[in-house]
Amino acid sequence: MTIHRTAPPPAQDTATPATTPAAPVDTTPTGSEPAATGTPADGADVAGAPVDAPAPAGTDKPAATINDCSTEISGNDAMQFDVGSMTVPSSCSELTINLRHSGTMPVVAMGHNVVITKASDREAVAADGMGAGADGDYVKADDARVIAHTELIGGGETTSVTFPVGAIQGEGPYEFVCRFPGHWAIMRGPIQVG
Ligand code: ZN
């Protein structure tokens, strides 16, 4: 009788000599890929970033803190604002919004801005703003529906905008939105005078 042994599958040859039970951990540094393109592909959770289904805008984040009619909001590389809503004291005649990009990705890949519009103008303003491009902050020039907006910034940058509070005391509801393509579906929240 003969015992004919076939060669082991080549895949086993590539296994690490050590008997580590776990699969090799991909230690790719975070930020090397734009992980927030909407497709939670294999390994997308390597960096530990929350890339699950987009949460409804503004529901799981704290309200903005507004002091002296000024507030700070930040956007990150995971396409998220850190606040979910803004309630402006009615004693304020103007509101200043300071936007900070807490990430490192460039403006062309993960740009953020803050644009104030009526919620009902959300889609139309987004569609019309596409043609403006990054240089135009993805806001159509002289768009009367745009109440205020900051410029578009990339990682590590800051910007701000000041506008009259009276502009958001009409028929709302109003909202703040990032107008970078695709971001407006997630990066937004209500803004009102309280
Ligand atoms: Zn953005």
GROMACS .gro file of C-alpha atoms and ligand atoms in nm:
model
  195
    1MET     CA    1   0.000   0.000   0.000
    2THR     CA    2   0.118   0.346  -0.078
    3ILE     CA    3   0.047   0.660   0.106
    4HIS     CA    4   0.042   0.938  -0.137
    5ARG     CA    5   0.054   1.271   0.022
    6THR     CA    6  -0.043   1.571  -0.170
    7ALA     CA    7   0.133   1.895  -0.111
    8PRO     CA    8  -0.040   2.125   0.132
    9PRO     CA    9  -0.231   2.412  -0.019
   10PRO     CA   10   0.004   2.696  -0.098
   11ALA     CA   11  -0.197   2.925   0.119
   12GLN     CA   12  -0.063   2.756   0.429
   13ASP     CA   13   0.288   2.843   0.330
   14THR     CA   14   0.212   3.207   0.375
   15ALA     CA   15   0.101   3.165   0.731
   16THR     CA   16   0.319   3.322   0.989
   17PRO     CA   17   0.557   3.083   1.159
   18ALA     CA   18   0.424   3.171   1.498
   19THR     CA   19   0.095   3.008   1.582
   20THR     CA   20  -0.098   3.325   1.625
   21PRO     CA   21  -0.462   3.228   1.603
   22ALA     CA   22  -0.585   3.568   1.496
   23ALA     CA   23  -0.559   3.695   1.146
   24PRO     CA   24  -0.280   3.940   1.084
   25VAL     CA   25  -0.392   4.277   1.206
   26ASP     CA   26  -0.370   4.547   0.951
   27THR     CA   27  -0.192   4.827   1.126
   28THR     CA   28  -0.230   5.072   0.844
   29PRO     CA   29  -0.213   5.419   0.994
   30THR     CA   30  -0.541   5.592   1.016
   31GLY     CA   31  -0.615   5.856   0.767
   32SER     CA   32  -0.436   5.686   0.481
   33GLU     CA   33  -0.765   5.629   0.307
   34PRO     CA   34  -1.085   5.827   0.297
   35ALA     CA   35  -1.280   5.580   0.506
   36ALA     CA   36  -1.598   5.780   0.497
   37THR     CA   37  -1.695   5.732   0.138
   38GLY     CA   38  -2.005   5.547   0.241
   39THR     CA   39  -1.902   5.191   0.175
   40PRO     CA   40  -1.822   5.003   0.495
   41ALA     CA   41  -1.587   4.767   0.317
   42ASP     CA   42  -1.387   4.488   0.476
   43GLY     CA   43  -1.142   4.620   0.725
   44ALA     CA   44  -1.309   4.956   0.741
   45ASP     CA   45  -1.322   4.922   1.115
   46VAL     CA   46  -0.950   4.876   1.150
   47ALA     CA   47  -0.906   5.230   1.266
   48GLY     CA   48  -1.193   5.197   1.507
   49ALA     CA   49  -1.379   5.474   1.333
   50PRO     CA   50  -1.756   5.465   1.357
   51VAL     CA   51  -1.842   5.383   0.999
   52ASP     CA   52  -2.177   5.224   1.060
   53ALA     CA   53  -2.491   5.345   0.895
   54PRO     CA   54  -2.523   5.721   0.896
   55ALA     CA   55  -2.716   5.834   1.197
   56PRO     CA   56  -3.004   6.071   1.147
   57ALA     CA   57  -2.866   6.419   1.146
   58GLY     CA   58  -2.840   6.589   1.477
   59THR     CA   59  -3.002   6.326   1.692
   60ASP     CA   60  -2.708   6.179   1.875
   61LYS     CA   61  -2.492   6.482   1.936
   62PRO     CA   62  -2.502   6.755   2.197
   63ALA     CA   63  -2.641   7.096   2.128
   64ALA     CA   64  -2.392   7.367   2.054
   65THR     CA   65  -2.276   7.580   2.345
   66ILE     CA   66  -2.336   7.944   2.268
   67ASN     CA   67  -2.156   8.205   2.479
   68ASP     CA   68  -2.171   8.577   2.407
   69CYS     CA   69  -2.356   8.505   2.084
   70SER     CA   70  -2.067   8.296   1.958
   71THR     CA   71  -2.026   7.922   1.922
   72GLU     CA   72  -1.772   7.671   1.807
   73ILE     CA   73  -1.838   7.369   1.593
   74SER     CA   74  -1.588   7.121   1.458
   75GLY     CA   75  -1.590   6.871   1.177
   76ASN     CA   76  -1.363   6.569   1.158
   77ASP     CA   77  -1.219   6.325   0.910
   78ALA     CA   78  -1.511   6.088   0.971
   79MET     CA   79  -1.757   6.332   0.815
   80GLN     CA   80  -1.914   6.432   1.145
   81PHE     CA   81  -1.991   6.756   1.319
   82ASP     CA   82  -1.946   6.748   1.695
   83VAL     CA   83  -2.276   6.920   1.765
   84GLY     CA   84  -2.623   6.823   1.657
   85SER     CA   85  -2.821   7.142   1.698
   86MET     CA   86  -2.794   7.511   1.775
   87THR     CA   87  -3.034   7.722   1.977
   88VAL     CA   88  -2.944   8.089   1.962
   89PRO     CA   89  -3.049   8.307   2.257
   90SER     CA   90  -3.308   8.555   2.143
   91SER     CA   91  -3.106   8.828   2.312
   92CYS     CA   92  -2.842   8.793   2.040
   93SER     CA   93  -2.864   9.024   1.744
   94GLU     CA   94  -2.585   8.839   1.564
   95LEU     CA   95  -2.441   8.491   1.587
   96THR     CA   96  -2.080   8.403   1.517
   97ILE     CA   97  -2.007   8.045   1.421
   98ASN     CA   98  -1.644   7.940   1.449
   99LEU     CA   99  -1.576   7.626   1.250
  100ARG     CA  100  -1.272   7.412   1.316
  101HIS     CA  101  -1.164   7.110   1.113
  102SER     CA  102  -1.024   6.873   1.373
  103GLY     CA  103  -0.899   6.623   1.118
  104THR     CA  104  -0.599   6.612   0.889
  105MET     CA  105  -0.749   6.537   0.549
  106PRO     CA  106  -0.719   6.800   0.276
  107VAL     CA  107  -1.006   7.020   0.177
  108VAL     CA  108  -1.048   6.848  -0.159
  109ALA     CA  109  -1.107   6.513   0.010
  110MET     CA  110  -1.287   6.602   0.334
  111GLY     CA  111  -1.374   6.968   0.320
  112HIS     CA  112  -1.618   7.116   0.566
  113ASN     CA  113  -1.811   7.438   0.585
  114VAL     CA  114  -2.120   7.559   0.766
  115VAL     CA  115  -2.405   7.686   0.554
  116ILE     CA  116  -2.730   7.821   0.696
  117THR     CA  117  -3.045   7.766   0.492
  118LYS     CA  118  -3.403   7.667   0.536
  119ALA     CA  119  -3.437   7.293   0.570
  120SER     CA  120  -3.679   7.298   0.279
  121ASP     CA  121  -3.403   7.434   0.054
  122ARG     CA  122  -3.163   7.156   0.145
  123GLU     CA  123  -3.162   6.956  -0.177
  124ALA     CA  124  -3.194   7.249  -0.415
  125VAL     CA  125  -2.908   7.441  -0.258
  126ALA     CA  126  -2.693   7.129  -0.269
  127ALA     CA  127  -2.766   7.069  -0.635
  128ASP     CA  128  -2.699   7.428  -0.734
  129GLY     CA  129  -2.385   7.443  -0.525
  130MET     CA  130  -2.211   7.151  -0.694
  131GLY     CA  131  -2.099   7.364  -0.984
  132ALA     CA  132  -1.929   7.613  -0.755
  133GLY     CA  133  -1.663   7.358  -0.670
  134ALA     CA  134  -1.432   7.360  -0.372
  135ASP     CA  135  -1.301   7.705  -0.463
  136GLY     CA  136  -1.655   7.835  -0.442
  137ASP     CA  137  -1.728   7.655  -0.115
  138TYR     CA  138  -1.987   7.445  -0.298
  139VAL     CA  139  -2.228   7.734  -0.265
  140LYS     CA  140  -2.372   7.898  -0.573
  141ALA     CA  141  -2.272   8.262  -0.591
  142ASP     CA  142  -2.542   8.502  -0.477
  143ASP     CA  143  -2.778   8.220  -0.385
  144ALA     CA  144  -3.057   8.405  -0.208
  145ARG     CA  145  -3.153   8.089  -0.019
  146VAL     CA  146  -2.816   8.086   0.155
  147ILE     CA  147  -2.848   8.291   0.472
  148ALA     CA  148  -2.484   8.262   0.572
  149HIS     CA  149  -2.189   8.038   0.510
  150THR     CA  150  -1.827   7.991   0.603
  151GLU     CA  151  -1.560   7.907   0.355
  152LEU     CA  152  -1.470   7.546   0.295
  153ILE     CA  153  -1.174   7.430   0.503
  154GLY     CA  154  -0.951   7.125   0.534
  155GLY     CA  155  -0.783   6.953   0.825
  156GLY     CA  156  -0.635   7.180   1.090
  157GLU     CA  157  -0.796   7.494   0.952
  158THR     CA  158  -1.046   7.729   1.109
  159THR     CA  159  -1.293   7.980   0.975
  160SER     CA  160  -1.592   8.175   1.096
  161VAL     CA  161  -1.902   8.358   0.986
  162THR     CA  162  -2.125   8.613   1.157
  163PHE     CA  163  -2.481   8.678   1.051
  164PRO     CA  164  -2.789   8.856   1.188
  165VAL     CA  165  -3.004   8.633   1.404
  166GLY     CA  166  -3.310   8.795   1.253
  167ALA     CA  167  -3.235   8.602   0.936
  168ILE     CA  168  -3.337   8.278   1.104
  169GLN     CA  169  -3.647   8.410   1.276
  170GLY     CA  170  -3.874   8.382   0.978
  171GLU     CA  171  -4.058   8.080   0.856
  172GLY     CA  172  -3.828   7.790   0.925
  173PRO     CA  173  -3.719   7.542   1.014
  174TYR     CA  174  -3.361   7.639   0.948
  175GLU     CA  175  -3.053   7.424   0.957
  176PHE     CA  176  -2.677   7.433   0.942
  177VAL     CA  177  -2.519   7.207   0.684
  178CYS     CA  178  -2.181   7.115   0.542
  179ARG     CA  179  -2.204   7.162   0.169
  180PHE     CA  180  -1.918   6.940   0.064
  181PRO     CA  181  -2.066   6.692  -0.186
  182GLY     CA  182  -2.239   6.413   0.000
  183HIS     CA  183  -2.176   6.559   0.343
  184TRP     CA  184  -2.501   6.753   0.354
  185ALA     CA  185  -2.695   6.430   0.394
  186ILE     CA  186  -2.527   6.364   0.728
  187MET     CA  187  -2.350   6.676   0.848
  188ARG     CA  188  -2.641   6.894   0.946
  189GLY     CA  189  -2.866   6.990   1.230
  190PRO     CA  190  -3.141   7.233   1.317
  191ILE     CA  191  -3.069   7.591   1.418
  192GLN     CA  192  -3.332   7.806   1.582
  193VAL     CA  193  -3.375   8.104   1.807
  194GLY     CA  194  -3.481   8.006   2.154
  195ZN      ZN  195  -1.800   6.833   0.527
   0.00000   0.00000   0.00000
